[in-house]
PDB file of C-alpha atoms in Angstrom:
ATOM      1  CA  UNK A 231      60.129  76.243 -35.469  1.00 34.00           C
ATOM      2  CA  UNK A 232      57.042  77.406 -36.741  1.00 35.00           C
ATOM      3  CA  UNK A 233      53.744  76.191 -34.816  1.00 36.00           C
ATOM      4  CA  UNK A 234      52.045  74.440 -37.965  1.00 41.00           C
ATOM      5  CA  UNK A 235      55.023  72.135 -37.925  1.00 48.00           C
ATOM      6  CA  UNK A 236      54.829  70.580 -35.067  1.00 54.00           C
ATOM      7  CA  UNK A 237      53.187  66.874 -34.966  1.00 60.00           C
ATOM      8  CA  UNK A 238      51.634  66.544 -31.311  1.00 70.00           C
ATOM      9  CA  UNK A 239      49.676  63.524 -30.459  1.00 79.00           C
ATOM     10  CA  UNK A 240      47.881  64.120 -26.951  1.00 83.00           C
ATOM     11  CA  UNK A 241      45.005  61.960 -25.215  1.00 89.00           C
ATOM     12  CA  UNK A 242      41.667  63.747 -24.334  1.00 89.00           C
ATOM     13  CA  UNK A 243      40.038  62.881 -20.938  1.00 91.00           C
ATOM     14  CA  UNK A 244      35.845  62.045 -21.517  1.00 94.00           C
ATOM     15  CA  UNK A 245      33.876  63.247 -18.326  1.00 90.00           C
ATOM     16  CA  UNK A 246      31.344  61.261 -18.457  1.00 94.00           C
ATOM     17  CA  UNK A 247      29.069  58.849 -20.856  1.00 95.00           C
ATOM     18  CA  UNK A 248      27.434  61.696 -23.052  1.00 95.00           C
ATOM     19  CA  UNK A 249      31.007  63.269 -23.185  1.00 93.00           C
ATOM     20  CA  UNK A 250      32.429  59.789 -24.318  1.00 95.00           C
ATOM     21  CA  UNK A 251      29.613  59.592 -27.328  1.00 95.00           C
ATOM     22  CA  UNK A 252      30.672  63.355 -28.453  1.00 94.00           C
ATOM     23  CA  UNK A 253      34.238  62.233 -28.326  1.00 92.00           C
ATOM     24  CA  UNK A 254      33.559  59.676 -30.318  1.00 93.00           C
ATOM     25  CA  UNK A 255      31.075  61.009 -32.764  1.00 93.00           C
ATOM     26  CA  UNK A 256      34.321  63.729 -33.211  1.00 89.00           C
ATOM     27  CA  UNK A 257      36.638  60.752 -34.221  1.00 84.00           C
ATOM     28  CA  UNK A 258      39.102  61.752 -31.173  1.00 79.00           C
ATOM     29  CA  UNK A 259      42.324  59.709 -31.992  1.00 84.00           C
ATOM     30  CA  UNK A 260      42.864  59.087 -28.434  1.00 94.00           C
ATOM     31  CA  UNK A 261      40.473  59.369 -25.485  1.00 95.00           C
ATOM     32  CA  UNK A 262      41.033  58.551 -22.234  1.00 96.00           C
ATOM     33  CA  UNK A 263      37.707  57.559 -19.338  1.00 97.00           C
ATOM     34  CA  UNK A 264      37.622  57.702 -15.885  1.00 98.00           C
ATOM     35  CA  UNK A 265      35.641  59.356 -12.797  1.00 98.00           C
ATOM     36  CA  UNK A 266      37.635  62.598 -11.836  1.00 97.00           C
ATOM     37  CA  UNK A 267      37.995  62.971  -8.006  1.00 98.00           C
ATOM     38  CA  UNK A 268      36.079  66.263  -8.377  1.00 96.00           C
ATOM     39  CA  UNK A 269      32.540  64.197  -9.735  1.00 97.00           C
ATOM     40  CA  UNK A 270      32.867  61.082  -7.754  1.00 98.00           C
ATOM     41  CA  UNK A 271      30.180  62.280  -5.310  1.00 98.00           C
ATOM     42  CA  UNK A 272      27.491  61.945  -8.632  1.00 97.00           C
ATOM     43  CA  UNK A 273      29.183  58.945 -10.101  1.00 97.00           C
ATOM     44  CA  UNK A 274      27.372  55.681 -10.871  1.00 97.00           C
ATOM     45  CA  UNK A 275      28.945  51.970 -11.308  1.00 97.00           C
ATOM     46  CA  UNK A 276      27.325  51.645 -14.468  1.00 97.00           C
ATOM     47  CA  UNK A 277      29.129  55.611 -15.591  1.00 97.00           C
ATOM     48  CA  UNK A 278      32.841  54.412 -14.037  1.00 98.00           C
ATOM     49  CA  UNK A 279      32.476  51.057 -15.871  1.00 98.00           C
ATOM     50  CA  UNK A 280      31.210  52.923 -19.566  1.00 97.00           C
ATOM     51  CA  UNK A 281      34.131  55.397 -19.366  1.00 98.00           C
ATOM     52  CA  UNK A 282      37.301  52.524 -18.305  1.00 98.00           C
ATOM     53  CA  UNK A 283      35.646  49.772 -20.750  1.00 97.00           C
ATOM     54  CA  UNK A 284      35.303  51.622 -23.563  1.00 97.00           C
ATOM     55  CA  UNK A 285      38.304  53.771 -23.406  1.00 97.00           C
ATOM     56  CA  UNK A 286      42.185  52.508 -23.751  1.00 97.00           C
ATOM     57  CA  UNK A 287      43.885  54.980 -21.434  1.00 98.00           C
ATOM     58  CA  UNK A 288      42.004  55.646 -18.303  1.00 98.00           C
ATOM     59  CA  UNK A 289      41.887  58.790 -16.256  1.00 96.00           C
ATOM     60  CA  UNK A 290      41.583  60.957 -15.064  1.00 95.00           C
ATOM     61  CA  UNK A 291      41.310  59.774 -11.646  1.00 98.00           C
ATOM     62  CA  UNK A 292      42.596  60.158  -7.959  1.00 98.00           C
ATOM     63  CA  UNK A 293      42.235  62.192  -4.937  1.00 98.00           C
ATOM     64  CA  UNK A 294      41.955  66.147  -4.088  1.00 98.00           C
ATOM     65  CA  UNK A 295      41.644  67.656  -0.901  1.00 97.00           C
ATOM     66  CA  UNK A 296      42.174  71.075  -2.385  1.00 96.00           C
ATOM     67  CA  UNK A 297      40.183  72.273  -5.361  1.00 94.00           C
ATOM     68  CA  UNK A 298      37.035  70.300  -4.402  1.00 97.00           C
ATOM     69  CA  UNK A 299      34.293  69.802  -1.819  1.00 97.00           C
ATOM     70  CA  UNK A 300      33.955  66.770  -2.653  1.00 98.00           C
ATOM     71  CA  UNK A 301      35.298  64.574   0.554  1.00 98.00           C
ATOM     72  CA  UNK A 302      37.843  62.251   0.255  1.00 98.00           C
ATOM     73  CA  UNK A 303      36.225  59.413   2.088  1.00 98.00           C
ATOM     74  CA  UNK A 304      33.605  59.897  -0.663  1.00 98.00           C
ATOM     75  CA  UNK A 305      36.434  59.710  -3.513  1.00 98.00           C
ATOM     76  CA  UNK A 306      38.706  57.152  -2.066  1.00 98.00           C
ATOM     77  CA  UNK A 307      36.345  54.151  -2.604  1.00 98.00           C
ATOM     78  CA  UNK A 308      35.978  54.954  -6.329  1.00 98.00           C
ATOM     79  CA  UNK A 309      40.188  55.665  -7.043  1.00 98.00           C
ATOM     80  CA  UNK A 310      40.572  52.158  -5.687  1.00 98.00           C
ATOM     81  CA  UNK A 311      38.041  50.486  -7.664  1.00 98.00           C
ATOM     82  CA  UNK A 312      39.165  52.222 -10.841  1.00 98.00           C
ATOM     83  CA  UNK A 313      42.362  51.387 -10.149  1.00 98.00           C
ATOM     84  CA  UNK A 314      41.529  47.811  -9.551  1.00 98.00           C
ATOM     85  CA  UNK A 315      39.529  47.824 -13.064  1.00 98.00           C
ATOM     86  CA  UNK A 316      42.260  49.473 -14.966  1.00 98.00           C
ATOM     87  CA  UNK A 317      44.279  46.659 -13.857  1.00 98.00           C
ATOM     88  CA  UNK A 318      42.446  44.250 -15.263  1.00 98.00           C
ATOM     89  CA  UNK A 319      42.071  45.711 -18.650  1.00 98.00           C
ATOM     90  CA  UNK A 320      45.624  46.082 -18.198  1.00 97.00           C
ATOM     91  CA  UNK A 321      45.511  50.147 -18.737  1.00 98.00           C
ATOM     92  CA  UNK A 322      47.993  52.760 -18.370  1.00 98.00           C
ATOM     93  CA  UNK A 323      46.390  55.537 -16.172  1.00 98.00           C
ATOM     94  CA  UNK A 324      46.388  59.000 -15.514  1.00 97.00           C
ATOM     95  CA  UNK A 325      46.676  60.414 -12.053  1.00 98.00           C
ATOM     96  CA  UNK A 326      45.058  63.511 -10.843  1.00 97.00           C
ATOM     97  CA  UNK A 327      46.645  64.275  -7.500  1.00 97.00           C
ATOM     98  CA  UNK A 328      46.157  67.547  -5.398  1.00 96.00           C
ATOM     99  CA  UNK A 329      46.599  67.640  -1.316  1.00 96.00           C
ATOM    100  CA  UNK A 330      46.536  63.721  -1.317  1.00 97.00           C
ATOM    101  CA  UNK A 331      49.926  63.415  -2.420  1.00 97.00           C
ATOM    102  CA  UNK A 332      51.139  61.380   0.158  1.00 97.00           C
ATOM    103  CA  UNK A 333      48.498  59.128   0.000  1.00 98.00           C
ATOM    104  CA  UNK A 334      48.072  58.948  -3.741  1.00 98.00           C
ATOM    105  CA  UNK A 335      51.776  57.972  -4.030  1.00 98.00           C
ATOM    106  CA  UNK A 336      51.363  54.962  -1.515  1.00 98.00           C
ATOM    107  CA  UNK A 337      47.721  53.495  -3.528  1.00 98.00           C
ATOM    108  CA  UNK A 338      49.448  53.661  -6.506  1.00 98.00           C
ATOM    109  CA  UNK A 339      52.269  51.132  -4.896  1.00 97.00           C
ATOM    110  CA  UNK A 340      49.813  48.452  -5.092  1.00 96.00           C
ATOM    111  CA  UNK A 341      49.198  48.768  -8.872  1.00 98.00           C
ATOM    112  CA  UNK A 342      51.539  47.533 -11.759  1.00 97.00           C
ATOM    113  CA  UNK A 343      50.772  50.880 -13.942  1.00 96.00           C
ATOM    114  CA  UNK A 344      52.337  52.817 -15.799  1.00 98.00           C
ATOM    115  CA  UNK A 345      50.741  56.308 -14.234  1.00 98.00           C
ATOM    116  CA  UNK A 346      51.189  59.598 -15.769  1.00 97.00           C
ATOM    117  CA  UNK A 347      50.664  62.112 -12.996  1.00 97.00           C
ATOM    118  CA  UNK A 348      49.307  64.927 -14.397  1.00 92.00           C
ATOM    119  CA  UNK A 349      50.624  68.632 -13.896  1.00 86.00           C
ATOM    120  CA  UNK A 350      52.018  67.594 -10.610  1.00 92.00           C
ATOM    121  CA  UNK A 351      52.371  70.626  -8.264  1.00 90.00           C
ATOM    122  CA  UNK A 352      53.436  70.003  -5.360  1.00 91.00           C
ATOM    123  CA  UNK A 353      57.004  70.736  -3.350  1.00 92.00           C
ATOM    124  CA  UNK A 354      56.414  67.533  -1.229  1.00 94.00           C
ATOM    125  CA  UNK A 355      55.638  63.734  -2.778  1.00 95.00           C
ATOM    126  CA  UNK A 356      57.729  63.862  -5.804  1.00 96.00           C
ATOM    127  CA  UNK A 357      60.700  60.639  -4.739  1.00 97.00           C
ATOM    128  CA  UNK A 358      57.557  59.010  -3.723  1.00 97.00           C
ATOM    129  CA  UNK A 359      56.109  58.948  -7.181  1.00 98.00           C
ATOM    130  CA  UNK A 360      59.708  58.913  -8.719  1.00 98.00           C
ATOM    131  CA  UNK A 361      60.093  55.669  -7.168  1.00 98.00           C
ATOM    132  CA  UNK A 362      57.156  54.039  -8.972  1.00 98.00           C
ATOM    133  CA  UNK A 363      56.647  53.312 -13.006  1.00 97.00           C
ATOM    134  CA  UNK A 364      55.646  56.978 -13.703  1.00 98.00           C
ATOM    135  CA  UNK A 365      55.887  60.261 -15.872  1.00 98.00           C
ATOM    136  CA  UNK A 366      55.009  63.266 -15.141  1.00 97.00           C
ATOM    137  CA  UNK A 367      53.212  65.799 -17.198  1.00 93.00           C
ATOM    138  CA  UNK A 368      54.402  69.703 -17.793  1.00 89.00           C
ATOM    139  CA  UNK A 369      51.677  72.389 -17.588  1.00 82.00           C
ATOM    140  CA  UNK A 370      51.627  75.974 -18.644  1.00 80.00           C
ATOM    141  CA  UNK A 371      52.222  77.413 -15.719  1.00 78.00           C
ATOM    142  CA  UNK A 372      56.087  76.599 -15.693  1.00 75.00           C
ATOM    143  CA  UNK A 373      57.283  79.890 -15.782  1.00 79.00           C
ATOM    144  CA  UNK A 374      55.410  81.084 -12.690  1.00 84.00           C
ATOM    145  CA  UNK A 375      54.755  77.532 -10.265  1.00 88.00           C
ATOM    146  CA  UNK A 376      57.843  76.556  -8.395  1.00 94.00           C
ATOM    147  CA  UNK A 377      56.652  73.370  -7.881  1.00 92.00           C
ATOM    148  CA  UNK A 378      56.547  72.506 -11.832  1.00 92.00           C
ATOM    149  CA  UNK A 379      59.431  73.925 -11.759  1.00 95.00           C
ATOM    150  CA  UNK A 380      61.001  71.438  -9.441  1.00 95.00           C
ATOM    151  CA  UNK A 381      59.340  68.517 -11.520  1.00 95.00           C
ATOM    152  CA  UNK A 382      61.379  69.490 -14.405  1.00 95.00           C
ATOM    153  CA  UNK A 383      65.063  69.820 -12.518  1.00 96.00           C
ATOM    154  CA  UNK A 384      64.246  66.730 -10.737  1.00 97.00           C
ATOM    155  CA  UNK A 385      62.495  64.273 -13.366  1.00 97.00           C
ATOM    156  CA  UNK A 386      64.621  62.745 -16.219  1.00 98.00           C
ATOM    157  CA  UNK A 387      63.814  63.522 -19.804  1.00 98.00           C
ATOM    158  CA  UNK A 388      63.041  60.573 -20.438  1.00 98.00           C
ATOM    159  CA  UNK A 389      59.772  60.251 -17.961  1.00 98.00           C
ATOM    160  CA  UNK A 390      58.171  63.639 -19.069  1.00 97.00           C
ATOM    161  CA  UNK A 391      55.268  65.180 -20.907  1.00 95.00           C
ATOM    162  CA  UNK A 392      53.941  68.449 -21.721  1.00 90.00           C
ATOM    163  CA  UNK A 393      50.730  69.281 -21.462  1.00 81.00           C
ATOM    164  CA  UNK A 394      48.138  71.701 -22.014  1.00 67.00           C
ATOM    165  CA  UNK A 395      44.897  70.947 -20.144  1.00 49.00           C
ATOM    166  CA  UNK A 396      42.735  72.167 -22.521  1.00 46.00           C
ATOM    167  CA  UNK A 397      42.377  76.176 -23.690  1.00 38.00           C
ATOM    168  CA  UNK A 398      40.679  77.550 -20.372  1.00 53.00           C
ATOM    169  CA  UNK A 399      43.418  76.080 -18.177  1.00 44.00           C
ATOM    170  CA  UNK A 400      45.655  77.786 -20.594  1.00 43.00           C
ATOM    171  CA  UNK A 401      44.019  80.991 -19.206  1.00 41.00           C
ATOM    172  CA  UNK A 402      43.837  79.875 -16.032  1.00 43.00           C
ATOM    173  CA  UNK A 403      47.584  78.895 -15.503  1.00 44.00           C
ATOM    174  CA  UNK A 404      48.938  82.413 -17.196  1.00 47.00           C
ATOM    175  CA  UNK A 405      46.133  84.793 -17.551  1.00 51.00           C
ATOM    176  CA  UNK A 406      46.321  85.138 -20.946  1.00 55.00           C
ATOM    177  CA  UNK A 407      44.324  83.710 -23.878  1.00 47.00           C
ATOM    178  CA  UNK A 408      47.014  81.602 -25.758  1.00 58.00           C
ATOM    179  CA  UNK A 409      46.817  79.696 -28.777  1.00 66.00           C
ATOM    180  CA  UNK A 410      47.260  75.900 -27.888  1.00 60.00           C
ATOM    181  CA  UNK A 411      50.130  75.096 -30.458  1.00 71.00           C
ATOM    182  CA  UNK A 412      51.943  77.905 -29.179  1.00 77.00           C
ATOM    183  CA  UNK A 413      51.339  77.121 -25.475  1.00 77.00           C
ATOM    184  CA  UNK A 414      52.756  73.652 -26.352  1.00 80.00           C
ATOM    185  CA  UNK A 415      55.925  75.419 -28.730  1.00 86.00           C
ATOM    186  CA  UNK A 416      56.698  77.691 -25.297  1.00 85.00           C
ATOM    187  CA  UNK A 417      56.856  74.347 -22.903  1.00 88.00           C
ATOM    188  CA  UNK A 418      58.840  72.510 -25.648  1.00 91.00           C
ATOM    189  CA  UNK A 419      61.641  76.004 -25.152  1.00 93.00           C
ATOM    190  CA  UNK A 420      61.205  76.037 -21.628  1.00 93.00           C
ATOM    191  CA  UNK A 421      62.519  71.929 -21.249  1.00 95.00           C
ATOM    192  CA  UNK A 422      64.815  72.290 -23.455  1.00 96.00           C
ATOM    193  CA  UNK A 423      66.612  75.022 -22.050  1.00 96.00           C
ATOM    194  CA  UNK A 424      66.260  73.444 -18.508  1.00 95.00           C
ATOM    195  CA  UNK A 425      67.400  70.158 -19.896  1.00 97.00           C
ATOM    196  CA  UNK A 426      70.156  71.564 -21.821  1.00 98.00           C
ATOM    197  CA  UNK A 427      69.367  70.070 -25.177  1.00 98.00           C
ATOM    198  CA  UNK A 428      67.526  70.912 -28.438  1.00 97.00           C
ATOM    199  CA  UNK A 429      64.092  72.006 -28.826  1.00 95.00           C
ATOM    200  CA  UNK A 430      63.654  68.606 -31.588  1.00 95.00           C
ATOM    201  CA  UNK A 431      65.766  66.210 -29.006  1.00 97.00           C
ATOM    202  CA  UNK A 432      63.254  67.138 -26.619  1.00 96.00           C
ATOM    203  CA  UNK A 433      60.048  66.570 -29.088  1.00 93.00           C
ATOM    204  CA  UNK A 434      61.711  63.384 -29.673  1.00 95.00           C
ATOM    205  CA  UNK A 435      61.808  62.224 -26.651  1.00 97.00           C
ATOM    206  CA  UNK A 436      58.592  63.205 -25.440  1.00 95.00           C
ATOM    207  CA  UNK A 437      56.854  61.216 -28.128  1.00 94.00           C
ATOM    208  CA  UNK A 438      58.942  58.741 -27.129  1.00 96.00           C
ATOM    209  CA  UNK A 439      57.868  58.787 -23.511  1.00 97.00           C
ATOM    210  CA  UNK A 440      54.492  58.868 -24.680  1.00 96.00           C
ATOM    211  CA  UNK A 441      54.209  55.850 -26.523  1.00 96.00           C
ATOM    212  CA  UNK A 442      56.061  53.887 -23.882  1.00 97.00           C
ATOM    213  CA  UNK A 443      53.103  54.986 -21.724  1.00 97.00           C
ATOM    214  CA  UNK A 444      50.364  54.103 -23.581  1.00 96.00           C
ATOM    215  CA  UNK A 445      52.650  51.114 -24.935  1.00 93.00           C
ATOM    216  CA  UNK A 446      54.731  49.881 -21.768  1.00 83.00           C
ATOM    217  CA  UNK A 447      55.351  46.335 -23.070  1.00 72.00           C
ATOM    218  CA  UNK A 448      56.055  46.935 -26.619  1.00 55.00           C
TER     219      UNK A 448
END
């Protein structure tokens, strides 16, 4: 399957206000708002409230002892209240999730969702989240992560997504500078193979899963 063929609708994550405006200026399809664990030490009320009420996905947000400084007495406060605002706007909400597993898993409990943890990578946590209304996004590193790999054995078809976290994770997760539909074409092989099916059963499906997260009650 050629790469200019495929039909991939993804969500794009705005950072912050000014991000949001450029986003929208672009004509994004979808965009998705939130405080990310790793900026909640500079975040504002007025910023977390812009970014959830003006987006319909929100994320993404959650905790991370590992790739930030940021503490996470300083970043619990804000999950919770974003949590508690997506809620009410009735959102579906994308998890970020990195050392805090444990404890992500068990907030999340208290929330009606649906969560899309996103490129989960951990070998502990994953019944926990299984166990709650989620999905789980793919990321490039698949070939070389155990951890992603265990996410795809273990998670039904039917509850994942691919993803590719934007071009610079691309060449952070394989070291190489990738183009993004091929990235995406590579992932498509990879869960297919693991899954046992075709490469267009799993495209199928995936879109499938996606709607049914942004859609949940449709």
């Amino acid at each position: 399957m050629a790469t200019k063929e495929l039909s991939i609708r993804s969500v794009i994550n705005a950072e912050n206000p000014t991000h949001l405006a450029e986003l929208t200026r672009w004509q994004t399809p979808l965009i998705s708002g939130g405080i990310h664990p790793w900026h909640t030490d500079t975040a504002t009320t007025a910023m977390m409230t812009q970014l959830i009420a003006q987006t319909p996905v929100t994320g993404e947000i959650g905790l991370d002892t590992v790739w930030t400084k940021v503490p996470l007495a300083t970043q619990l406060p804000w999950f919770k209240r974003q949590l508690d605002m997506a809620d009410a706007l009735q959102h579906p909400v994308i998890i970020h999730t990195k050392g805090a597993e444990l404890l992500t898993a068990h907030l999340l409990q208290q929330h009606p969702g649906p969560f899309l943890i996103h490129w989960y990578s951990a070998l502990t946590g994953l019944d926990q989240f299984l166990a709650l209304p989620t999905y789980f996004s793919i990321g490039p590193d698949l070939m070389t992560d155990v951890a992603v790999q265990q996410v795809l054995r273990k998670v039904p078809l039917s509850r994942l997504l691919v993803e590719s976290d934007g071009l610079e994770s691309i060449y952070w997760a394989t070291g190489q500078h990738q183009d993004y539909h091929e990235t995406l074409l590579a992932l498509y092989q990879q869960v297919a193979a693991v899954k046992h099916v075709s490469v267009s059963v799993v495209m199928k499906q995936l879109a499938i899963n996606f709607e049914k997260f942004l859609h949940p009650v449709d």
